[in-house]
Short mmCIF file of C-alpha atoms in Angstrom, two decimals:
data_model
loop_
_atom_site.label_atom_id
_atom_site.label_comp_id
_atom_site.label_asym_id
_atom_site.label_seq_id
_atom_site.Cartn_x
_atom_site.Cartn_y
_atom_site.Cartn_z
CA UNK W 127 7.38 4.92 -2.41
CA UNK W 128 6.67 2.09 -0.07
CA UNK W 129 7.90 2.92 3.61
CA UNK W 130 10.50 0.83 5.50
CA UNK W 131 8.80 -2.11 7.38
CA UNK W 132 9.36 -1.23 11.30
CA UNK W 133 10.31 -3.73 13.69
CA UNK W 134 6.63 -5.55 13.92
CA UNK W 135 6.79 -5.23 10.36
CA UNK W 136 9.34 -7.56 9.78
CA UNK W 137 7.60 -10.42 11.26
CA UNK W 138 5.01 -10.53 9.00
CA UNK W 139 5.05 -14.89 9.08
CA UNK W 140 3.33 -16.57 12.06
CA UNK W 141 6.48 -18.92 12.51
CA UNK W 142 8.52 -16.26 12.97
CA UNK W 143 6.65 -14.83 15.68
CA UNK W 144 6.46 -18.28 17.79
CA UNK W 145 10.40 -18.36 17.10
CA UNK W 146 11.22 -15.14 18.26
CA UNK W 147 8.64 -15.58 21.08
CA UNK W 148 10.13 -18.81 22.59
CA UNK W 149 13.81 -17.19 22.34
CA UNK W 150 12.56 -14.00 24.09
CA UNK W 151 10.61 -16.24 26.95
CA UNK W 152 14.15 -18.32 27.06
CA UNK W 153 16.68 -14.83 27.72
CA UNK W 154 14.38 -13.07 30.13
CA UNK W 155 14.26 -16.97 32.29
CA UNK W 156 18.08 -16.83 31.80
CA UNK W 157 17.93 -13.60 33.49
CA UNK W 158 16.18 -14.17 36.01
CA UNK W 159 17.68 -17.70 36.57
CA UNK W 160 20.97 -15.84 36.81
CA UNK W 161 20.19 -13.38 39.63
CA UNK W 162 21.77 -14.49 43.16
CA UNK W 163 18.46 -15.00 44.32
CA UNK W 164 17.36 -17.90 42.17
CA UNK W 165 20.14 -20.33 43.47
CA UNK W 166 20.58 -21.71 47.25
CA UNK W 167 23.92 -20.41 47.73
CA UNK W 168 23.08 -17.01 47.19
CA UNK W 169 25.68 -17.02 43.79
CA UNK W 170 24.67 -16.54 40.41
CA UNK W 171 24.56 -19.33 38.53
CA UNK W 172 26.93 -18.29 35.64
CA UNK W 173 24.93 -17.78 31.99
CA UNK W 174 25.82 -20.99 30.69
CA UNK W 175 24.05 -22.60 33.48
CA UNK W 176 20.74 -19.91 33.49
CA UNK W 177 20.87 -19.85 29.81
CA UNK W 178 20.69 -23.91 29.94
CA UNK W 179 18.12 -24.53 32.37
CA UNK W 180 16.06 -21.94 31.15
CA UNK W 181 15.73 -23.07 27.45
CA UNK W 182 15.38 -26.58 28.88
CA UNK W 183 12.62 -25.30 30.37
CA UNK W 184 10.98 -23.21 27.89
CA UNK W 185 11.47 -26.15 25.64
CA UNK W 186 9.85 -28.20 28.29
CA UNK W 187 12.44 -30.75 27.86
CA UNK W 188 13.72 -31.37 31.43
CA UNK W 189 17.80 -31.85 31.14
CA UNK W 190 19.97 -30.31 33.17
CA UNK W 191 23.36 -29.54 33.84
CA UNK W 192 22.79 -28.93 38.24
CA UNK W 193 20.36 -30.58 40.44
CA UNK W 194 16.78 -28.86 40.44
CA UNK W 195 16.42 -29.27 44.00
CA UNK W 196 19.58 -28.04 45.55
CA UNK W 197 20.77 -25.64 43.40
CA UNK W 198 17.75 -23.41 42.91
CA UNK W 199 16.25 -21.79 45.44
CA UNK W 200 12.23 -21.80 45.88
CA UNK W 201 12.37 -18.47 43.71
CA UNK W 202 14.61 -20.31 40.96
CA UNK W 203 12.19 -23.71 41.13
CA UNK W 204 9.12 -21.05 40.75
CA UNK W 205 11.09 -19.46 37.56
CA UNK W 206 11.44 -22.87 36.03
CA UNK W 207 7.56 -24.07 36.45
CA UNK W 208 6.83 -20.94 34.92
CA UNK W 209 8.57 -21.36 31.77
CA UNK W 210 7.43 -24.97 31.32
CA UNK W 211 3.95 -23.83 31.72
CA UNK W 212 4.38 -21.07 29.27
CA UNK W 213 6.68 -23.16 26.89
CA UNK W 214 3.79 -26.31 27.16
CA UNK W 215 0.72 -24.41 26.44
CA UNK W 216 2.49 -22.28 23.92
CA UNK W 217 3.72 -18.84 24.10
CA UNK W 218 1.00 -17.55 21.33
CA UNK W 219 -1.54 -19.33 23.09
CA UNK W 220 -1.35 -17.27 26.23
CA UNK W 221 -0.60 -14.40 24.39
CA UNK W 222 -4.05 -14.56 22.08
CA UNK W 223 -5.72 -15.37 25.67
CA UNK W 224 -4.46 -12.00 26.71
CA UNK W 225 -5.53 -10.40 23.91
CA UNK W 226 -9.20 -11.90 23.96
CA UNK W 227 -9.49 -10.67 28.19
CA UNK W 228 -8.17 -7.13 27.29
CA UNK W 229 -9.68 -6.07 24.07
CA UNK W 230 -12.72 -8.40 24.17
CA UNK W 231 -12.22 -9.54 20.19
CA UNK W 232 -9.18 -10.66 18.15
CA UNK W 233 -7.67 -9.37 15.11
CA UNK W 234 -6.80 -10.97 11.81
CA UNK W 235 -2.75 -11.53 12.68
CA UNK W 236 -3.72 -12.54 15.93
CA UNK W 237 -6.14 -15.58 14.78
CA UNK W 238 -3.34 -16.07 12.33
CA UNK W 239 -0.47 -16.33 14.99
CA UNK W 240 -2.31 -18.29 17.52
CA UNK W 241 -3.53 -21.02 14.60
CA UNK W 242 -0.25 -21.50 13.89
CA UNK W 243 0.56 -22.50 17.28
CA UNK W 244 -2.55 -23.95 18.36
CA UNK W 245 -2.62 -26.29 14.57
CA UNK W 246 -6.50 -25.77 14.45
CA UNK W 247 -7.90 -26.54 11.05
CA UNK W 248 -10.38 -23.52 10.78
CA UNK W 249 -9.43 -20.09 11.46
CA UNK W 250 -12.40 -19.14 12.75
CA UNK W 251 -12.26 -21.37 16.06
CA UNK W 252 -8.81 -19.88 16.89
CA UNK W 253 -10.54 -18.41 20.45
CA UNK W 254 -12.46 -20.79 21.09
CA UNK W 255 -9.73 -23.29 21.31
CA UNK W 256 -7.30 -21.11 23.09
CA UNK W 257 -9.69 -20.77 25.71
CA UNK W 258 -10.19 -24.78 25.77
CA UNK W 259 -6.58 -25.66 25.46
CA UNK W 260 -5.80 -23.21 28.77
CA UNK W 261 -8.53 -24.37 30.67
CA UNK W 262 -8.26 -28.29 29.57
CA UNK W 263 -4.41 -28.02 30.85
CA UNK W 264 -5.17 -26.02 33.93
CA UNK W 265 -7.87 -28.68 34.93
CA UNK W 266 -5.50 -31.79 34.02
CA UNK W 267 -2.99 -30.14 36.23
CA UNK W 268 -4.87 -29.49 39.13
CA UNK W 269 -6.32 -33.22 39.15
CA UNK W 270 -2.75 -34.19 38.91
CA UNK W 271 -1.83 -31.95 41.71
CA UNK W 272 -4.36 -32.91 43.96
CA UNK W 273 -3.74 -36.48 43.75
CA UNK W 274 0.14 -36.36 44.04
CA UNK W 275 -0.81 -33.76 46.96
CA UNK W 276 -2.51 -36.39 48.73
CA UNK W 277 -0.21 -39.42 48.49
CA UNK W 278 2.94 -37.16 49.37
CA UNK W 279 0.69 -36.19 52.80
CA UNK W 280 -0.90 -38.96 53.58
CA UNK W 281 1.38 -41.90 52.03
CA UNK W 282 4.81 -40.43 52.87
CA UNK W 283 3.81 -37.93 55.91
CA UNK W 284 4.73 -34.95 54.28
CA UNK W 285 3.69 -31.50 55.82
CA UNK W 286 0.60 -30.13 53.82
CA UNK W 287 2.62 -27.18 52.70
CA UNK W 288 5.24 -29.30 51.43
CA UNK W 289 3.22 -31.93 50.06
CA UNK W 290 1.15 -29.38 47.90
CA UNK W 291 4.50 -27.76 46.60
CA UNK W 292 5.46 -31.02 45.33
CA UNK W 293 2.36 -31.95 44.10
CA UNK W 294 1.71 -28.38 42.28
CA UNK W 295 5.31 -28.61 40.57
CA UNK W 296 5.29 -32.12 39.36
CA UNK W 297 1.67 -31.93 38.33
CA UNK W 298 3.32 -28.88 36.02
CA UNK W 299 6.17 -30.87 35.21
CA UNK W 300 4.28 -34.28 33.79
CA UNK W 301 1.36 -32.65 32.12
CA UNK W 302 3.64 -30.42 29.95
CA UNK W 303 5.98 -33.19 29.31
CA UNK W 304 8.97 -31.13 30.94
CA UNK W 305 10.37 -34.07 33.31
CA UNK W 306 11.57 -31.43 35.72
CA UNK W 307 12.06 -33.42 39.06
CA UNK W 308 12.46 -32.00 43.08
CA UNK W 309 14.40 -35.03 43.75
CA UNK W 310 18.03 -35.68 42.62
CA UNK W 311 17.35 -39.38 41.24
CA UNK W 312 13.85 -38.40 39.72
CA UNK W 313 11.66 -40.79 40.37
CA UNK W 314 13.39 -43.65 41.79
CA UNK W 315 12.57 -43.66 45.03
CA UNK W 316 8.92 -44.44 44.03
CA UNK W 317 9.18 -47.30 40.86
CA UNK W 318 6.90 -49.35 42.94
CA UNK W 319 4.19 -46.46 44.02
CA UNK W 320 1.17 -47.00 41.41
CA UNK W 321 -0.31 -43.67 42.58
CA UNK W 322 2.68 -41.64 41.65
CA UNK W 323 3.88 -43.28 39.01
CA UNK W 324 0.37 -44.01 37.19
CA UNK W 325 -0.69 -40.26 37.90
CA UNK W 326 2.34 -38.70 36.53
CA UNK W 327 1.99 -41.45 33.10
CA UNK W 328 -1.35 -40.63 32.62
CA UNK W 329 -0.57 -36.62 32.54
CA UNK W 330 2.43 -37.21 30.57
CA UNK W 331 0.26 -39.47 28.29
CA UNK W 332 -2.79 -36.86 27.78
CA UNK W 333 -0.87 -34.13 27.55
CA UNK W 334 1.48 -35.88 25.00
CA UNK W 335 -1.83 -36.82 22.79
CA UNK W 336 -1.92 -33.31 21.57
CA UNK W 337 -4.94 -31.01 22.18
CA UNK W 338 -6.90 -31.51 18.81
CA UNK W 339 -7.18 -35.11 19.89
CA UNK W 340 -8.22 -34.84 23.18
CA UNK W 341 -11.05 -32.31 21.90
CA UNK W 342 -12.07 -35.20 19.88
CA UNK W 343 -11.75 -37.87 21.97
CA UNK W 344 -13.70 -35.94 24.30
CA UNK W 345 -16.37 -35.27 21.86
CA UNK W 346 -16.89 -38.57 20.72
CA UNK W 347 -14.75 -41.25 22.15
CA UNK W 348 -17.09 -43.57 21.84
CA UNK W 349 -17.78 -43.61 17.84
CA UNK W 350 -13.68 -44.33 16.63
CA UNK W 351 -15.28 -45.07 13.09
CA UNK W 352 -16.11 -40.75 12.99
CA UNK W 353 -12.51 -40.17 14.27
CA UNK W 354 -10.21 -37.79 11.83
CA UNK W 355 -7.11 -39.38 10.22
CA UNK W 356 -5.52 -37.28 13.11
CA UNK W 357 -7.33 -38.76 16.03
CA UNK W 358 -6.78 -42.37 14.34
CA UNK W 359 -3.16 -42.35 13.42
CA UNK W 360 -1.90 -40.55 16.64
CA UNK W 361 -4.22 -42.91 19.16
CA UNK W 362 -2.75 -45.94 16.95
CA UNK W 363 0.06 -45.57 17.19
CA UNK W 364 0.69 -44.57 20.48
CA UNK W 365 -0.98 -47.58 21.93
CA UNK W 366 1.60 -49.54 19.87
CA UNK W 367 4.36 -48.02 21.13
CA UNK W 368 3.68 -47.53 24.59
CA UNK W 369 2.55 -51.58 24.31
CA UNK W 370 5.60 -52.73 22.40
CA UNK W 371 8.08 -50.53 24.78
CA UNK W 372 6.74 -52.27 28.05
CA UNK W 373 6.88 -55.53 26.44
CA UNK W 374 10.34 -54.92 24.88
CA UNK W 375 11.70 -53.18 28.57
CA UNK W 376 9.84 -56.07 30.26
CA UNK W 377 11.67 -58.39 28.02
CA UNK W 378 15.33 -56.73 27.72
CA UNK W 379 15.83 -55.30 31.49
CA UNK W 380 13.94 -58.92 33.56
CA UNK W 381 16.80 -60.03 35.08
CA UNK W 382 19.24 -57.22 35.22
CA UNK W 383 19.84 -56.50 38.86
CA UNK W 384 20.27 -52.58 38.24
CA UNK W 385 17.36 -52.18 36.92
CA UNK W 386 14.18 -54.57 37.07
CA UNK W 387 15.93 -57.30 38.36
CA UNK W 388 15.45 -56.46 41.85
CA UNK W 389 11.66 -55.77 41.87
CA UNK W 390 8.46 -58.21 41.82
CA UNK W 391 6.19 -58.75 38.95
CA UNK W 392 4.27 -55.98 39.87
CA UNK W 393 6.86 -53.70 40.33
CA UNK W 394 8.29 -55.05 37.15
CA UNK W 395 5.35 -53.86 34.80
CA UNK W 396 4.76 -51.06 36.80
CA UNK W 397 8.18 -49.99 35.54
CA UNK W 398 8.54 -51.10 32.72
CA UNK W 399 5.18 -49.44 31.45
CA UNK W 400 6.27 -46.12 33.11
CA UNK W 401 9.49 -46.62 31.35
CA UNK W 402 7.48 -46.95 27.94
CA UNK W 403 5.66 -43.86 28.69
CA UNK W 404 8.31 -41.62 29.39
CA UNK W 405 10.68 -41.15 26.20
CA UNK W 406 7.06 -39.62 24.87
CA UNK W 407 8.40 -36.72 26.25
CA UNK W 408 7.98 -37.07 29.72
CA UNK W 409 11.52 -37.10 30.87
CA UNK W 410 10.72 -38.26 34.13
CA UNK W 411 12.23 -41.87 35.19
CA UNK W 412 11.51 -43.87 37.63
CA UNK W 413 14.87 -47.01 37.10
CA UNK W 414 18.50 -46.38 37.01
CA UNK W 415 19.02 -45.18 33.35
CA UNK W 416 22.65 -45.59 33.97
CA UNK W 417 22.05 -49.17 34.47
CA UNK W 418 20.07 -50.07 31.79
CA UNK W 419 21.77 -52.40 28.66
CA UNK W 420 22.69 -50.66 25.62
CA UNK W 421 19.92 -52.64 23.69
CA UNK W 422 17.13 -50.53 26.05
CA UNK W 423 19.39 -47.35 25.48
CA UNK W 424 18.62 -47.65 21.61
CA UNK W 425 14.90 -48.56 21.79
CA UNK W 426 14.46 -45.67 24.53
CA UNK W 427 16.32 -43.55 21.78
CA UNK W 428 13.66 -44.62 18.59
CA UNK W 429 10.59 -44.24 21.29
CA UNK W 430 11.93 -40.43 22.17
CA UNK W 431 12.82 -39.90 18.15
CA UNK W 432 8.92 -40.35 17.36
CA UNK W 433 7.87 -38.39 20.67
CA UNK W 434 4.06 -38.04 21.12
CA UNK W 435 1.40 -36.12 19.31
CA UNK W 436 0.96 -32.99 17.32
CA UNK W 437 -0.05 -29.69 18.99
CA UNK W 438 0.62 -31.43 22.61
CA UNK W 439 3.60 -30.69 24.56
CA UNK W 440 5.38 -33.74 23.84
CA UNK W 441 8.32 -33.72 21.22
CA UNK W 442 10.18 -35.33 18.57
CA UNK W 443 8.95 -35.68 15.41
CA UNK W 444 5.43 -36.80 16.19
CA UNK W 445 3.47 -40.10 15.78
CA UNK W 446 1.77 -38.34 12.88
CA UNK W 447 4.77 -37.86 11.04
CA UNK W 448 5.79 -41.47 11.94
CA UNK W 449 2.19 -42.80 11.13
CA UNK W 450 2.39 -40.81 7.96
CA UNK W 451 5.64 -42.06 6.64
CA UNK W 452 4.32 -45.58 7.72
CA UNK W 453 1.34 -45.26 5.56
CA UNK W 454 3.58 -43.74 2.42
CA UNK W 455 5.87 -46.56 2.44
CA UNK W 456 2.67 -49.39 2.94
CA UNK W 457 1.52 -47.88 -0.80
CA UNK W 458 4.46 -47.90 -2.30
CA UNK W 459 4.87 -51.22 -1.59
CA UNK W 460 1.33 -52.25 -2.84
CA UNK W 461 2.30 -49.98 -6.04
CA UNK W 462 -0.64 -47.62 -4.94
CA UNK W 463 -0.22 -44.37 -6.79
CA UNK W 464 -3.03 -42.41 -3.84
CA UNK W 465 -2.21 -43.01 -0.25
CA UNK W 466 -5.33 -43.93 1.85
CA UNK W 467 -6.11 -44.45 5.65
CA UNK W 468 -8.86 -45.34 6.34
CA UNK W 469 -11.54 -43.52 4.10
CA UNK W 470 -9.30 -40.80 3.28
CA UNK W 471 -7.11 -39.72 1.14
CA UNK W 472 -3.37 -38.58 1.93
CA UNK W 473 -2.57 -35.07 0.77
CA UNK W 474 0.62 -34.34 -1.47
CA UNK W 475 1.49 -31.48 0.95
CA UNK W 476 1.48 -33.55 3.95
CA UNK W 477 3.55 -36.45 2.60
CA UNK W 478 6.34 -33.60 1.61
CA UNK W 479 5.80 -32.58 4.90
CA UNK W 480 6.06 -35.62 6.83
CA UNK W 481 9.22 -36.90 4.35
CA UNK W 482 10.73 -33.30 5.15
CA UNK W 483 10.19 -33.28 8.85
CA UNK W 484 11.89 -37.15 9.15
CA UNK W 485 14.65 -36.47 7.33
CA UNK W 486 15.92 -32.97 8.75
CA UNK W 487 15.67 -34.78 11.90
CA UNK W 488 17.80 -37.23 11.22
CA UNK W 489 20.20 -35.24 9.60
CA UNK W 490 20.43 -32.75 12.46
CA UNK W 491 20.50 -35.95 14.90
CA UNK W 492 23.40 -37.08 12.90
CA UNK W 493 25.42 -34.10 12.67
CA UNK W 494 24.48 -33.17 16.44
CA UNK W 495 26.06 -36.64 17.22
CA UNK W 496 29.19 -36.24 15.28
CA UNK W 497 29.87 -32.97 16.82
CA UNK W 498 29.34 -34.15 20.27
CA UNK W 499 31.55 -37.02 19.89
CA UNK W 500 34.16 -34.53 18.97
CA UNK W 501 33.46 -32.09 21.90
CA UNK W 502 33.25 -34.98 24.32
CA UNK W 503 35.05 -38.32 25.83
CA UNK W 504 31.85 -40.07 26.42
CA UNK W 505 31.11 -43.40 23.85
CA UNK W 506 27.99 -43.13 20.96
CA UNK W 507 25.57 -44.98 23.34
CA UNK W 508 25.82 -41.92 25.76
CA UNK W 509 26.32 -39.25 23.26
CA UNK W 510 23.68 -40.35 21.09
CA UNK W 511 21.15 -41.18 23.55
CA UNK W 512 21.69 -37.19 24.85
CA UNK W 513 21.68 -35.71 21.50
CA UNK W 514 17.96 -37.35 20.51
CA UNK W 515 16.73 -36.61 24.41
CA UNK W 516 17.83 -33.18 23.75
CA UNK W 517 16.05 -33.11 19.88
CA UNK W 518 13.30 -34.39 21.22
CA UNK W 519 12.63 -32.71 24.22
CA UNK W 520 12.73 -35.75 26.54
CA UNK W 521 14.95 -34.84 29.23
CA UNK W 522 16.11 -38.66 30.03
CA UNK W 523 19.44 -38.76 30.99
CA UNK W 524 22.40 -41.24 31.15
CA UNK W 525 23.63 -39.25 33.60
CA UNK W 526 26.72 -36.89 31.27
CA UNK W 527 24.95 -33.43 30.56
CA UNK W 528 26.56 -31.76 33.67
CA UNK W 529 30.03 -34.01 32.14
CA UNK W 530 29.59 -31.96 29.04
CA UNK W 531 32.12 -29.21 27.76
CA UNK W 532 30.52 -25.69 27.65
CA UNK W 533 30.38 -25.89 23.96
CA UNK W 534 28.80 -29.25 24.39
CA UNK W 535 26.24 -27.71 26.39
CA UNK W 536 25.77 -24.44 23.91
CA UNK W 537 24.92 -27.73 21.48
CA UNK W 538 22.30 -29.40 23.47
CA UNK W 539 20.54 -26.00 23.91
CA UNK W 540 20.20 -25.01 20.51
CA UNK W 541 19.13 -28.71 19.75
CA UNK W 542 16.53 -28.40 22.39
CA UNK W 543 15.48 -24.99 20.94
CA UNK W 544 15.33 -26.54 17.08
CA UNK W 545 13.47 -29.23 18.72
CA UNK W 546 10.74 -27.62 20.28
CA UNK W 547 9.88 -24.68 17.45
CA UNK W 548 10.66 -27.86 14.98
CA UNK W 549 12.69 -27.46 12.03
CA UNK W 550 9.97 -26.95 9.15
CA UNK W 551 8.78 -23.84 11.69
CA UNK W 552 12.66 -22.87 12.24
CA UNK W 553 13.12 -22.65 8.90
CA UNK W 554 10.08 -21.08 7.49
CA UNK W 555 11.13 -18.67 10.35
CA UNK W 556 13.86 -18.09 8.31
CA UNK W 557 12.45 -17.27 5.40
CA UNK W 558 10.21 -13.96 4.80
CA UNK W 559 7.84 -15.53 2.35
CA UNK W 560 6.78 -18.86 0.20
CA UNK W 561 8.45 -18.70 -3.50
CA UNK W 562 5.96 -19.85 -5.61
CA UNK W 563 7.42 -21.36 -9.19
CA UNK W 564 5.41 -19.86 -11.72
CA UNK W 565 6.24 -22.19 -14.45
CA UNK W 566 6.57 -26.44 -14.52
CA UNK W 567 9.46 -28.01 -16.10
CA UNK W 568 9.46 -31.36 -18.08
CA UNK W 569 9.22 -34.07 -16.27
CA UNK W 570 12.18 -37.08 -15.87
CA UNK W 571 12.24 -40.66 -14.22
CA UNK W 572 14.98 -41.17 -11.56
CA UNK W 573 16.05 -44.76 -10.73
CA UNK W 574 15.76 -45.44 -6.62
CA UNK W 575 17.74 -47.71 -5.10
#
């Protein structure tokens, strides 16, 4: 007779293990978020609130129901950098890391566990690229850092101590796409400051790219005919999106005094581009969201639906997917029976995948919408522009998640938990095993449309 499976032994599928890895890392940061020490006043912060900020975190999507800076105390600010940099770089990640430094080699679950959170292609690189994707992150945040360290001292007089706190924290915050600000208004207060804004888009930007691009870029950025479909579709399409939201933001918000209306040119692109960057994932903003026309509320909202790249820290459903499903619907149109980019051919699996991934997102967008409607007073502009921030683990903000009922905010932390494990790896979580049909029935055209 077979013996029980023990507790390890019921996670025998690598999604489940990121799942269940990401929820533990979320209780033990509501824990420690709700201890008297981690706020200013010396009270805990209720579970709601801990429970909240810490999955928000985690998640590294950056809303919040209380302000970062005067609510938690240094201790609390501490606890929530630490779960966006374990949430960004991926809880597996650091935990195959470990494993390499303490027993020298890895086993065959571990490669497993960490290529499922790492998406490498070949098994056998699995340490390797942990050990690139931690030090790659640690080195774009400390160039962040140290030039957000430098304008805060010697641009805005800060002491050094302070001035390296701020530039340590937001250098965090921006490369793991977490938007997690020390200021109450974000980043307001600096929409015209190129070296702040630019240095916080750029980390947002490479560390929305995804790490198995970046590899690649930095192996051969200069040869884009030898990039992978991956590299291609993902540097593609970003550069038409974060083009086409500037010009569209530039366009919409010109002469609308709350916003871009008061600022020159200059200032103008400056943030309109940073404004284009941001629903990526970044979560950071830099104008008056508040402010902005409804017609910039729903572009912001399709710009943080398609997030940034795969295996990076930004979220939504990916420009992959998006590129994918972009590709399927170009051959269909052509009445091409293979789907091709570039010189290479589109895999079955990934067109289920991409087709699956798009439309459990909008279905749980839709449904999360509805049932925040209910819970709440607020109009469909501001409920739906929460809902996909929250999906997509942007953090932007029209200024209602501390408005929200408690069971509004139980909502938006579950959607900012689905959002981050993603819902293909939620629900193979779910599931012990693949079923495998062992048989093909006949087949049967379907009219469409």
């Amino acid at each position: 007779m077979r013996r029980p499976p023990g507790i390890l032994g019921r996670f025998q599928h690598p999604a489940q293990v990121i799942v269940t890895g990401f929820a533990a890392v979320a209780l033990i940061g509501s824990a420690l978020l709700a201890l008297p020490i981690a706020t200013e006043s010396g009270e805990s912060a209720g579970w709601l609130t801990a429970l909240f900020t810490a999955t928000s975190a985690v998640c590294v999507t950056g809303l919040v129901v209380v302000d970062t800076a005067t609510h938690w105390s240094m201790f609390g600010e501490w606890v929530v950098a630490g779960l966006v940099q374990v949430g960004g770089i991926g809880i597996m990640t650091l935990a195959t890391l470990f494993t390499v430094l303490v027993a020298g080699r890895l086993g065959l679950r571990a490669r497993i566990f960490a290529q499922a959170e790492t998406k490498t292609l070949n098994m056998t690189d699995v340490r390797r690229v942990v050990r690139k994707v931690v030090v790659f992150s640690l080195a774009c945040e400390a160039v962040t850092a140290l030039v957000l360290t430098g304008r805060f001292l010697l641009g805005y007089g800060e002491p050094f101590g302070r001035a390296l706190y701020q530039g340590v924290f937001h250098a965090i915050s921006a490369f793991n796409n977490a938007g997690f600000a020390l200021w109450p208004d974000s980043l307001t207060r600096y929409v015209t400051d190129p070296w702040i804004c630019l240095t916080i888009a750029i980390a947002v930007i490479v560390g929305g790219l995804g790490f198995p691009v970046m590899f690649e870029l930095s192996r051969g950025w200069r040869r884009p005919s030898r990039w992978s479909v991956l590299t291609r579709i993902t540097v593609g399409v970003t550069a038409v999106l974060l083009v086409g939201g500037t010009l569209v933001f530039l366009a919409t918000e010109w002469r609308n005094p709350k916003t871009l209306g008061a600022l020159d040119g200059s200032g103008k692109l400056l943030a309109a581009f940073f404004t284009a960057v941001m629903p990526r994932s970044g979560g950071f903003n830099s104008l008056d969201l508040s402010g902005m026309y409804p017609t910039s509320w729903l572009a912001t909202d399709l710009l943080m639906f398609i997030g940034g790249g795969s295996a990076g820290t930004a979220g939504g459903i990916k420009v992959t997917t998006f590129g994918l499903l972009a590709f399927v619907i170009w051959a269909e149109l052509r009445g091409e029976r293979e789907v091709n980019i570039g010189h290479r051919r589109l895999t079955d699996a990934a067109q289920r995948q991409a087709v699956s991934i798009g439309l459990i997102s909008v279905a749980l967008v839709a449904v999360s919408t509805y049932l925040l409607l209910a819970l709440t007073s607020h109009g469909l502009d501001h409920v739906l522009f929460e809902v996909v921030s929250a999906f997509a683990t942007v953090g932007l903000s029209t200024g209602i998640t501390a408005d929200t009922t408690p069971a509004g905010q139980v909502l938006l932390t579950l959607l900012m938990f689905i959002g981050r494990t993603g819902p293909l790896t939620l629900g193979s979580a779910l599931a012990l095993k693949d079923r495998i049909r062992r048989y093909q029935l006949p087949e049967e055209n379907v009219i469409v449309g």
